[in-house]
PDB file of C-alpha atoms in Angstrom:
ATOM      1  CA  MET A 159     150.739 129.248  26.516  1.00 77.00           C
ATOM      2  CA  ASN A 160     150.389 132.369  24.433  1.00 83.00           C
ATOM      3  CA  TYR A 161     147.906 133.159  21.682  1.00 85.00           C
ATOM      4  CA  ASP A 162     150.251 132.183  18.832  1.00 85.00           C
ATOM      5  CA  GLN A 163     150.987 128.804  20.452  1.00 83.00           C
ATOM      6  CA  TYR A 164     147.292 128.195  21.018  1.00 85.00           C
ATOM      7  CA  MET A 165     146.391 129.076  17.428  1.00 85.00           C
ATOM      8  CA  SER A 166     149.167 126.917  15.960  1.00 81.00           C
ATOM      9  CA  VAL A 167     147.861 123.793  17.673  1.00 81.00           C
ATOM     10  CA  ILE A 168     144.211 124.032  18.587  1.00 82.00           C
ATOM     11  CA  HIS A 169     142.488 124.283  15.222  1.00 82.00           C
ATOM     12  CA  ARG A 170     143.895 120.962  14.102  1.00 82.00           C
ATOM     13  CA  THR A 171     141.036 119.520  16.172  1.00 84.00           C
ATOM     14  CA  LYS A 172     138.313 121.004  13.930  1.00 85.00           C
ATOM     15  CA  ALA A 173     136.365 118.755  11.596  1.00 84.00           C
ATOM     16  CA  ASP A 174     137.925 118.897   8.143  1.00 83.00           C
ATOM     17  CA  THR A 175     134.951 117.800   6.049  1.00 85.00           C
ATOM     18  CA  ILE A 176     131.483 119.096   5.295  1.00 84.00           C
ATOM     19  CA  HIS A 177     128.435 116.860   4.783  1.00 86.00           C
ATOM     20  CA  PRO A 178     125.851 118.645   2.611  1.00 85.00           C
ATOM     21  CA  ASP A 179     124.170 115.275   2.103  1.00 88.00           C
ATOM     22  CA  VAL A 180     123.216 115.360   5.799  1.00 91.00           C
ATOM     23  CA  VAL A 181     122.327 119.059   6.160  1.00 89.00           C
ATOM     24  CA  SER A 182     121.546 120.870   2.942  1.00 87.00           C
ATOM     25  CA  SER A 183     122.211 124.571   2.491  1.00 86.00           C
ATOM     26  CA  ASP A 184     118.439 125.148   2.267  1.00 88.00           C
ATOM     27  CA  MET A 185     117.920 123.378   5.587  1.00 90.00           C
ATOM     28  CA  LEU A 186     120.722 125.347   7.212  1.00 90.00           C
ATOM     29  CA  GLU A 187     119.341 128.635   5.907  1.00 90.00           C
ATOM     30  CA  ASP A 188     115.888 127.737   7.296  1.00 92.00           C
ATOM     31  CA  ILE A 189     117.419 126.935  10.687  1.00 92.00           C
ATOM     32  CA  ILE A 190     119.341 130.230  10.652  1.00 91.00           C
ATOM     33  CA  ASN A 191     116.157 132.139   9.795  1.00 92.00           C
ATOM     34  CA  HIS A 192     114.277 130.522  12.699  1.00 92.00           C
ATOM     35  CA  ARG A 193     117.136 131.329  15.060  1.00 91.00           C
ATOM     36  CA  LEU A 194     117.172 134.945  13.878  1.00 92.00           C
ATOM     37  CA  LEU A 195     113.440 135.336  14.485  1.00 89.00           C
ATOM     38  CA  GLY A 196     113.959 134.464  18.133  1.00 85.00           C
ATOM     39  CA  ASN A 197     116.897 136.806  18.378  1.00 88.00           C
ATOM     40  CA  VAL A 198     114.714 139.819  17.622  1.00 86.00           C
ATOM     41  CA  HIS A 199     113.239 139.344  21.095  1.00 83.00           C
ATOM     42  CA  MET A 200     116.625 138.737  22.734  1.00 86.00           C
ATOM     43  CA  ASP A 201     118.047 141.903  21.192  1.00 88.00           C
ATOM     44  CA  ALA A 202     115.012 143.908  22.330  1.00 85.00           C
ATOM     45  CA  ALA A 203     115.412 142.459  25.829  1.00 82.00           C
ATOM     46  CA  LYS A 204     119.118 143.397  25.863  1.00 86.00           C
ATOM     47  CA  LYS A 205     118.356 146.950  24.771  1.00 86.00           C
ATOM     48  CA  GLY A 206     115.605 147.219  27.372  1.00 82.00           C
ATOM     49  CA  LEU A 207     117.517 145.678  30.248  1.00 82.00           C
ATOM     50  CA  PHE A 208     120.865 147.374  29.730  1.00 84.00           C
ATOM     51  CA  TYR A 209     120.085 150.519  27.736  1.00 84.00           C
ATOM     52  CA  GLY A 210     116.588 151.379  28.978  1.00 81.00           C
ATOM     53  CA  ARG A 211     114.998 151.187  25.537  1.00 78.00           C
ATOM     54  CA  THR A 212     111.437 149.920  25.410  1.00 75.00           C
ATOM     55  CA  SER A 213     110.816 149.691  21.668  1.00 70.00           C
ATOM     56  CA  GLY A 214     110.499 146.156  20.393  1.00 62.00           C
ATOM     57  CA  LEU A 215     109.806 144.622  23.789  1.00 60.00           C
ATOM     58  CA  LEU A 216     107.040 142.059  23.652  1.00 56.00           C
ATOM     59  CA  MET A 217     106.458 141.503  27.346  1.00 55.00           C
ATOM     60  CA  ASP A 218     104.044 142.451  30.014  1.00 58.00           C
ATOM     61  CA  PRO A 219     105.583 145.218  32.176  1.00 56.00           C
ATOM     62  CA  ASP A 220     104.420 143.344  35.272  1.00 57.00           C
ATOM     63  CA  THR A 221     106.728 140.423  34.397  1.00 55.00           C
ATOM     64  CA  ARG A 222     109.960 142.412  34.207  1.00 57.00           C
ATOM     65  CA  VAL A 223     113.068 140.981  35.843  1.00 58.00           C
ATOM     66  CA  SER A 224     113.590 142.429  39.282  1.00 61.00           C
ATOM     67  CA  SER A 225     116.977 143.880  40.089  1.00 64.00           C
ATOM     68  CA  GLU A 226     117.410 141.367  42.908  1.00 68.00           C
ATOM     69  CA  HIS A 227     117.758 138.611  40.297  1.00 66.00           C
ATOM     70  CA  LEU A 228     120.671 140.505  38.773  1.00 69.00           C
ATOM     71  CA  GLU A 229     122.516 141.408  41.990  1.00 70.00           C
ATOM     72  CA  GLY A 230     126.143 140.470  41.452  1.00 73.00           C
ATOM     73  CA  ALA A 231     125.457 138.999  38.027  1.00 87.00           C
ATOM     74  CA  MET A 232     124.626 142.030  35.898  1.00 88.00           C
ATOM     75  CA  ASP A 233     127.838 141.938  33.855  1.00 92.00           C
ATOM     76  CA  ILE A 234     127.555 138.170  33.416  1.00 93.00           C
ATOM     77  CA  VAL A 235     123.981 138.499  32.162  1.00 90.00           C
ATOM     78  CA  HIS A 236     124.940 141.422  29.922  1.00 91.00           C
ATOM     79  CA  ALA A 237     127.879 139.471  28.473  1.00 94.00           C
ATOM     80  CA  ILE A 238     125.949 136.262  27.779  1.00 94.00           C
ATOM     81  CA  VAL A 239     122.959 138.060  26.281  1.00 92.00           C
ATOM     82  CA  GLY A 240     125.375 140.193  24.225  1.00 94.00           C
ATOM     83  CA  ILE A 241     127.249 137.119  22.986  1.00 96.00           C
ATOM     84  CA  ASP A 242     123.927 135.670  21.872  1.00 94.00           C
ATOM     85  CA  THR A 243     122.840 138.813  20.021  1.00 94.00           C
ATOM     86  CA  GLU A 244     126.238 139.290  18.379  1.00 94.00           C
ATOM     87  CA  SER A 245     126.363 135.661  17.281  1.00 94.00           C
ATOM     88  CA  ALA A 246     122.990 136.286  15.641  1.00 94.00           C
ATOM     89  CA  GLU A 247     124.549 139.183  13.742  1.00 93.00           C
ATOM     90  CA  LEU A 248     127.206 136.773  12.483  1.00 93.00           C
ATOM     91  CA  LEU A 249     124.432 134.379  11.442  1.00 93.00           C
ATOM     92  CA  THR A 250     122.730 137.224   9.563  1.00 93.00           C
ATOM     93  CA  MET A 251     126.010 137.917   7.789  1.00 92.00           C
ATOM     94  CA  LEU A 252     126.380 134.234   6.928  1.00 91.00           C
ATOM     95  CA  ARG A 253     122.847 134.014   5.602  1.00 92.00           C
ATOM     96  CA  ASP A 254     123.087 137.197   3.554  1.00 92.00           C
ATOM     97  CA  SER A 255     126.596 136.673   2.192  1.00 90.00           C
ATOM     98  CA  VAL A 256     126.844 132.951   1.638  1.00 85.00           C
ATOM     99  CA  PHE A 257     123.271 131.868   1.013  1.00 84.00           C
ATOM    100  CA  ARG A 258     121.924 134.928  -0.756  1.00 84.00           C
ATOM    101  CA  GLU A 259     124.959 136.468  -2.464  1.00 86.00           C
ATOM    102  CA  GLY A 260     127.033 133.303  -2.904  1.00 86.00           C
ATOM    103  CA  GLN A 261     130.205 134.735  -1.399  1.00 89.00           C
ATOM    104  CA  ALA A 262     132.028 134.835   1.901  1.00 89.00           C
ATOM    105  CA  PRO A 263     131.522 137.861   4.162  1.00 90.00           C
ATOM    106  CA  SER A 264     134.233 140.501   3.842  1.00 91.00           C
ATOM    107  CA  ARG A 265     137.139 140.657   6.274  1.00 92.00           C
ATOM    108  CA  ASP A 266     135.907 144.077   7.425  1.00 94.00           C
ATOM    109  CA  GLU A 267     132.417 142.752   8.213  1.00 91.00           C
ATOM    110  CA  ILE A 268     133.837 139.781  10.090  1.00 93.00           C
ATOM    111  CA  ALA A 269     136.333 141.951  11.981  1.00 95.00           C
ATOM    112  CA  ASP A 270     133.550 144.338  13.042  1.00 95.00           C
ATOM    113  CA  GLU A 271     131.273 141.596  14.343  1.00 94.00           C
ATOM    114  CA  ALA A 272     134.140 139.577  15.840  1.00 95.00           C
ATOM    115  CA  GLY A 273     135.185 142.716  17.718  1.00 96.00           C
ATOM    116  CA  ASP A 274     131.684 143.129  19.132  1.00 96.00           C
ATOM    117  CA  LEU A 275     131.592 139.452  20.100  1.00 96.00           C
ATOM    118  CA  PHE A 276     135.044 139.727  21.667  1.00 96.00           C
ATOM    119  CA  TRP A 277     133.922 142.771  23.670  1.00 96.00           C
ATOM    120  CA  TYR A 278     131.136 140.733  25.278  1.00 96.00           C
ATOM    121  CA  PHE A 279     133.428 137.717  25.695  1.00 97.00           C
ATOM    122  CA  THR A 280     135.995 139.817  27.563  1.00 96.00           C
ATOM    123  CA  LEU A 281     133.214 141.357  29.678  1.00 96.00           C
ATOM    124  CA  LEU A 282     132.258 137.804  30.680  1.00 97.00           C
ATOM    125  CA  LEU A 283     135.849 136.950  31.540  1.00 97.00           C
ATOM    126  CA  LYS A 284     136.313 140.140  33.550  1.00 96.00           C
ATOM    127  CA  ALA A 285     133.026 139.615  35.410  1.00 95.00           C
ATOM    128  CA  THR A 286     134.044 136.099  36.401  1.00 94.00           C
ATOM    129  CA  GLY A 287     137.727 136.762  37.068  1.00 95.00           C
ATOM    130  CA  ILE A 288     138.860 134.370  34.351  1.00 95.00           C
ATOM    131  CA  THR A 289     141.819 135.270  32.150  1.00 94.00           C
ATOM    132  CA  LEU A 290     142.138 134.619  28.434  1.00 93.00           C
ATOM    133  CA  GLN A 291     145.247 132.607  29.299  1.00 92.00           C
ATOM    134  CA  GLU A 292     143.148 130.309  31.529  1.00 93.00           C
ATOM    135  CA  VAL A 293     140.540 129.882  28.802  1.00 93.00           C
ATOM    136  CA  MET A 294     143.178 128.926  26.215  1.00 92.00           C
ATOM    137  CA  GLU A 295     144.954 126.509  28.558  1.00 91.00           C
ATOM    138  CA  ARG A 296     141.714 124.900  29.683  1.00 91.00           C
ATOM    139  CA  ASN A 297     140.469 124.493  26.122  1.00 91.00           C
ATOM    140  CA  TYR A 298     143.843 123.125  25.003  1.00 89.00           C
ATOM    141  CA  LYS A 299     143.872 120.528  27.798  1.00 89.00           C
ATOM    142  CA  LYS A 300     140.280 119.505  27.108  1.00 89.00           C
ATOM    143  CA  LEU A 301     140.873 119.042  23.389  1.00 88.00           C
ATOM    144  CA  SER A 302     144.245 117.356  23.948  1.00 86.00           C
ATOM    145  CA  THR A 303     142.486 114.836  26.176  1.00 87.00           C
ATOM    146  CA  ARG A 304     139.676 114.374  23.678  1.00 88.00           C
ATOM    147  CA  PHE A 305     141.963 114.130  20.642  1.00 86.00           C
ATOM    148  CA  PRO A 306     145.298 112.708  21.853  1.00 85.00           C
ATOM    149  CA  GLU A 307     146.574 112.444  18.272  1.00 85.00           C
ATOM    150  CA  GLY A 308     146.067 116.215  17.928  1.00 83.00           C
ATOM    151  CA  THR A 309     143.557 116.009  15.085  1.00 85.00           C
ATOM    152  CA  PHE A 310     139.790 115.671  14.896  1.00 86.00           C
ATOM    153  CA  SER A 311     138.341 112.177  15.010  1.00 82.00           C
ATOM    154  CA  LEU A 312     134.593 111.608  15.005  1.00 85.00           C
ATOM    155  CA  ASP A 313     135.055 108.359  16.930  1.00 87.00           C
ATOM    156  CA  GLN A 314     137.067 110.119  19.645  1.00 85.00           C
ATOM    157  CA  TRP A 315     134.557 112.967  19.792  1.00 85.00           C
ATOM    158  CA  GLU A 316     131.609 110.586  20.143  1.00 87.00           C
ATOM    159  CA  SER A 317     133.342 108.478  22.793  1.00 88.00           C
ATOM    160  CA  ARG A 318     134.880 111.365  24.750  1.00 86.00           C
ATOM    161  CA  ASN A 319     135.088 111.019  28.503  1.00 86.00           C
ATOM    162  CA  LYS A 320     133.883 114.338  29.922  1.00 88.00           C
ATOM    163  CA  GLU A 321     134.959 113.428  33.437  1.00 88.00           C
ATOM    164  CA  ASN A 322     138.506 112.715  32.236  1.00 87.00           C
ATOM    165  CA  GLU A 323     138.511 116.006  30.293  1.00 84.00           C
ATOM    166  CA  LYS A 324     137.328 117.858  33.396  1.00 85.00           C
ATOM    167  CA  ASN A 325     140.006 116.258  35.563  1.00 84.00           C
ATOM    168  CA  ASN A 326     142.734 117.308  33.120  1.00 82.00           C
ATOM    169  CA  MET A 327     141.509 120.921  33.194  1.00 82.00           C
ATOM    170  CA  ILE A 328     141.418 121.320  36.975  1.00 78.00           C
ATOM    171  CA  ASP A 329     144.801 123.039  37.332  1.00 73.00           C
ATOM    172  CA  THR A 330     144.123 125.670  34.651  1.00 68.00           C
ATOM    173  CA  MET A 331     142.178 128.072  36.872  1.00 68.00           C
ATOM    174  CA  GLY A 332     144.307 130.558  38.789  1.00 58.00           C
TER     175      GLY A 332
END
């Protein structure tokens, strides 16, 4: 499966409706703001741990992570923490553009942040020896099992059989 094949099929499984009667835009903006407050600390931790910067760190120096906890996992930790901080930048963009300015973020802004997110995502794949091809195939098999008709169904999502999904993904890892 190549990227074009994946993209032509996989996004048919996304939900095609929005329910502002369940989660209002004000509620979503409040949730985003709370999430972003916590990310200030995560970003400071990332900059401290991987770039040696101490500004913004709100921790006792005696409680720092020892290098032995990171042995063999440094790139994995860096990638996951980076994915978290970059996703927060996307949330900031969403909050500022959609909720405050009433418009979608620009293609340039999205491309910049998506590139940063992709950088960390590929670091994670490289650190774990997983290929993008394996990720696409695994995700395709999982969603094909979950949504055999090829389109999103809330009933199928709620009644999904994770064990069956897992079994259908077994042969995707090289």
